[in-house]
PDB file of C-alpha atoms in Angstrom:
ATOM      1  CA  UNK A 188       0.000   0.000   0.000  1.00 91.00           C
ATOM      2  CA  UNK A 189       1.846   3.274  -0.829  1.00 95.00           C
ATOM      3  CA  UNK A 190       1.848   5.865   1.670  1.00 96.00           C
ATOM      4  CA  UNK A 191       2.489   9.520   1.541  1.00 97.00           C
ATOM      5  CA  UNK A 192       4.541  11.891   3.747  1.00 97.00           C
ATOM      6  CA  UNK A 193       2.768  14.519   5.924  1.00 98.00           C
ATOM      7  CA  UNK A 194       3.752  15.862   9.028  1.00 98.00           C
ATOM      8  CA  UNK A 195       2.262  15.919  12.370  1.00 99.00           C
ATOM      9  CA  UNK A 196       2.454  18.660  14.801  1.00 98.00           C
ATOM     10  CA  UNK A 197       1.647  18.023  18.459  1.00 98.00           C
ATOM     11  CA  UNK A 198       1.083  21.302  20.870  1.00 98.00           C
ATOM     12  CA  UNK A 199       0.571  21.006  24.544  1.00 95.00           C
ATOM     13  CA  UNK A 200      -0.740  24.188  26.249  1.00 93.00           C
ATOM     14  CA  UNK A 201      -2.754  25.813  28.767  1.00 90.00           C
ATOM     15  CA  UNK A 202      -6.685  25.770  28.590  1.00 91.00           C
ATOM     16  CA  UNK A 203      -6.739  29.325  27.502  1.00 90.00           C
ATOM     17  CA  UNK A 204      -4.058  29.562  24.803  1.00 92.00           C
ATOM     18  CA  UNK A 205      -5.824  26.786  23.049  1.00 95.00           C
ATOM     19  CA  UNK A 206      -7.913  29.283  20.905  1.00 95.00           C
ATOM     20  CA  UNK A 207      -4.962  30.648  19.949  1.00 94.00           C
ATOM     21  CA  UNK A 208      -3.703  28.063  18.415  1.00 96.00           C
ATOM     22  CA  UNK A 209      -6.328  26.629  16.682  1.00 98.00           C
ATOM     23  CA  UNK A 210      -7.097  29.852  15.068  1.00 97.00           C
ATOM     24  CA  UNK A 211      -3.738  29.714  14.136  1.00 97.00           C
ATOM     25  CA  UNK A 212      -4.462  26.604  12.443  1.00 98.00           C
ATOM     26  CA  UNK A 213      -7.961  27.835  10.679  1.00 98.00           C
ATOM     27  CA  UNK A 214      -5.947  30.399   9.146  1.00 97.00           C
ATOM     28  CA  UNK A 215      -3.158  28.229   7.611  1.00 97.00           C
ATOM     29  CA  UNK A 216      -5.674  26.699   6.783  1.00 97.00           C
ATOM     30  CA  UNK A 217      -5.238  22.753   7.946  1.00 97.00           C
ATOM     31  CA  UNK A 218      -7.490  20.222   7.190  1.00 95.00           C
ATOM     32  CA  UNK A 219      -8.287  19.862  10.400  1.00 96.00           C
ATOM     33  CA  UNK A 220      -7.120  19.294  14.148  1.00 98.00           C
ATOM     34  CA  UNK A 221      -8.037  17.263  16.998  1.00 98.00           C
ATOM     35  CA  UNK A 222      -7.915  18.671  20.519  1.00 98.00           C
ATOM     36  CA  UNK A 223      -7.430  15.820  23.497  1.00 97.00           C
ATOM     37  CA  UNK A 224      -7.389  16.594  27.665  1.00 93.00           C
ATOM     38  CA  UNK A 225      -4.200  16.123  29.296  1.00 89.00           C
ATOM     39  CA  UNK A 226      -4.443  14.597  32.526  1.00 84.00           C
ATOM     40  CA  UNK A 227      -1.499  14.682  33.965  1.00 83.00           C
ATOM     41  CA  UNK A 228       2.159  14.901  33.492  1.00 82.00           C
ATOM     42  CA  UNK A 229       5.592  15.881  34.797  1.00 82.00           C
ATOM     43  CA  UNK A 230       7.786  18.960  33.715  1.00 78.00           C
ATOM     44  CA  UNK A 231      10.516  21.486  34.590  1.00 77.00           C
ATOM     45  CA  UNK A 232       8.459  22.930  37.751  1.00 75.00           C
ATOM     46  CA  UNK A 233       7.146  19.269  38.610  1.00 79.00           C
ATOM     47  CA  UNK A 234       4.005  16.803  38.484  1.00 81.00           C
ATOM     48  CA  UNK A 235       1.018  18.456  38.071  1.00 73.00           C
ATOM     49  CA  UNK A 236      -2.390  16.461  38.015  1.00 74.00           C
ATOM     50  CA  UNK A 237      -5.683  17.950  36.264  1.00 65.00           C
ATOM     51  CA  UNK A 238      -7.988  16.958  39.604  1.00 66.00           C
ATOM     52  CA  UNK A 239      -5.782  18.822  41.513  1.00 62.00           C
ATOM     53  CA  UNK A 240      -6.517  22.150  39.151  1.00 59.00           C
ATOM     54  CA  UNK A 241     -10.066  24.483  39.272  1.00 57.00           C
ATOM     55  CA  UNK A 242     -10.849  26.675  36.514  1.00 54.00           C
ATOM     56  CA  UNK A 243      -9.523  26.140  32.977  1.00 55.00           C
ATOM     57  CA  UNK A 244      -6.027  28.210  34.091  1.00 61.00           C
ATOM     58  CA  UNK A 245      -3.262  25.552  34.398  1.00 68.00           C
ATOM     59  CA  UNK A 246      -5.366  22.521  32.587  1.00 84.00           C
ATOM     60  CA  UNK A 247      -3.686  21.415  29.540  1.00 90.00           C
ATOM     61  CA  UNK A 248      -4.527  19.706  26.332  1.00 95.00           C
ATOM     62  CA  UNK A 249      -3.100  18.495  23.786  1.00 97.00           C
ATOM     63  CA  UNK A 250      -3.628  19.735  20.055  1.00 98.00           C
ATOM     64  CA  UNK A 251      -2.574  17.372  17.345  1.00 99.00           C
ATOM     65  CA  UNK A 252      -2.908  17.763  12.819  1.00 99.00           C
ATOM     66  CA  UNK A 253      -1.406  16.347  10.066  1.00 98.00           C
ATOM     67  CA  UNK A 254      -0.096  18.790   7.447  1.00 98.00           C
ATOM     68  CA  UNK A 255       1.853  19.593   4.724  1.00 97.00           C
ATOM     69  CA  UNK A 256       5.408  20.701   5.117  1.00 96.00           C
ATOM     70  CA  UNK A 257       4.519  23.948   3.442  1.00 96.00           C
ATOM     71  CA  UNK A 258       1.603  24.122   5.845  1.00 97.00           C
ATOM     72  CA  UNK A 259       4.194  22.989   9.106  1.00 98.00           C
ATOM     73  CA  UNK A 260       6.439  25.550   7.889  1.00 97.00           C
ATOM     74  CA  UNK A 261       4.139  28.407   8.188  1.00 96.00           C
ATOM     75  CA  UNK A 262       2.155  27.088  11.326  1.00 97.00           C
ATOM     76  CA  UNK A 263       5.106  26.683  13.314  1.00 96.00           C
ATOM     77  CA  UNK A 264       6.034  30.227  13.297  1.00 94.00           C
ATOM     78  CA  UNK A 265       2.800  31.591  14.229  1.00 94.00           C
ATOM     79  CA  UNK A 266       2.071  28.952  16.831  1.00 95.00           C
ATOM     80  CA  UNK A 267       5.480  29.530  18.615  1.00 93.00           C
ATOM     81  CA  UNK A 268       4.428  33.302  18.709  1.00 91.00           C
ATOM     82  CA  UNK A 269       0.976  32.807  20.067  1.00 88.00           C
ATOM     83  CA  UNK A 270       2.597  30.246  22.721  1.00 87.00           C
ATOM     84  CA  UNK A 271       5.905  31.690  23.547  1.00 81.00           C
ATOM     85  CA  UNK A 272       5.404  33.555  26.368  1.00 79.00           C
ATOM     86  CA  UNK A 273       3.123  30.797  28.132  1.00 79.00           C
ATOM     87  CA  UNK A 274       3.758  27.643  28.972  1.00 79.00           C
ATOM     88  CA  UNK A 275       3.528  24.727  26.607  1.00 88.00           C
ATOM     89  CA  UNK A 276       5.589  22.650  24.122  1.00 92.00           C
ATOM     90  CA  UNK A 277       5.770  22.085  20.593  1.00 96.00           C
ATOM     91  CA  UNK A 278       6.771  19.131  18.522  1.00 97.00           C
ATOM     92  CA  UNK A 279       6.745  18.122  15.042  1.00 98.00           C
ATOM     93  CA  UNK A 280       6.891  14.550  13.720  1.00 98.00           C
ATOM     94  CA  UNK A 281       7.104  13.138  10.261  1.00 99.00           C
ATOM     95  CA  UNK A 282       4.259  10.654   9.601  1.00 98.00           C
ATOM     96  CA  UNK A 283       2.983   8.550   6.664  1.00 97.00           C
ATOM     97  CA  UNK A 284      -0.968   8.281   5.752  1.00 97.00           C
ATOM     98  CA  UNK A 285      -2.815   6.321   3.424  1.00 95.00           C
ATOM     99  CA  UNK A 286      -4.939   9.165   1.870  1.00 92.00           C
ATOM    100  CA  UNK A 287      -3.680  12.360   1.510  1.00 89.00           C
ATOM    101  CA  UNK A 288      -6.600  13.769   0.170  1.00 87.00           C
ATOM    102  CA  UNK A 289      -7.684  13.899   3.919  1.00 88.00           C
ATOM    103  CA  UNK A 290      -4.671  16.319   4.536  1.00 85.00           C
TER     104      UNK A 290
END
């Protein structure tokens, strides 16, 4: 089955920058994007656990799309400046799908 090369970009980020960044991604425009809850994890400043946390300020998710490079290239820059000065991390992955029409 032939595949076709994409990449994926992963964002983890506060509750409130998460409009943000998906704006950023409407206005690349990606395909789409699918938003999960992080519920727990350890960092630089320690554990943290989502129970532990009221209001949406300090709960996380995690954003993840497939793209284009072309679309990567341009996202990246716009979601590091939207997340910079808050707390969160960015990664990008290369990844192999089936039907690129989807991306």
């Amino acid at each position: 089955m032939k595949t076709h090369a994409k990449k994926q970009m992963t964002v983890i980020c506060e509750v409130p920058v998460m409009h943000r960044i998906t704006r950023v991604l409407d206005k690349v425009p990606v395909t789409g994007y699918t938003i999960f809850p992080a519920l727990s994890g350890r960092g630089s400043e320690g554990t943290w656990d989502r129970d532990r946390i009221i209001g949406d300020a300090g709960r996380m998710v995690m954003i993840v799309s497939v793209m284009s490079v072309e679309q990567a290239d341009i996202a990246i820059d716009r979601i590091y400046e939207a997340l910079e000065p808050q707390m969160g991390i960015i990664t990008i992955a290369d990844v192999d799908v089936l039907r690129p029409e989807r991306f």
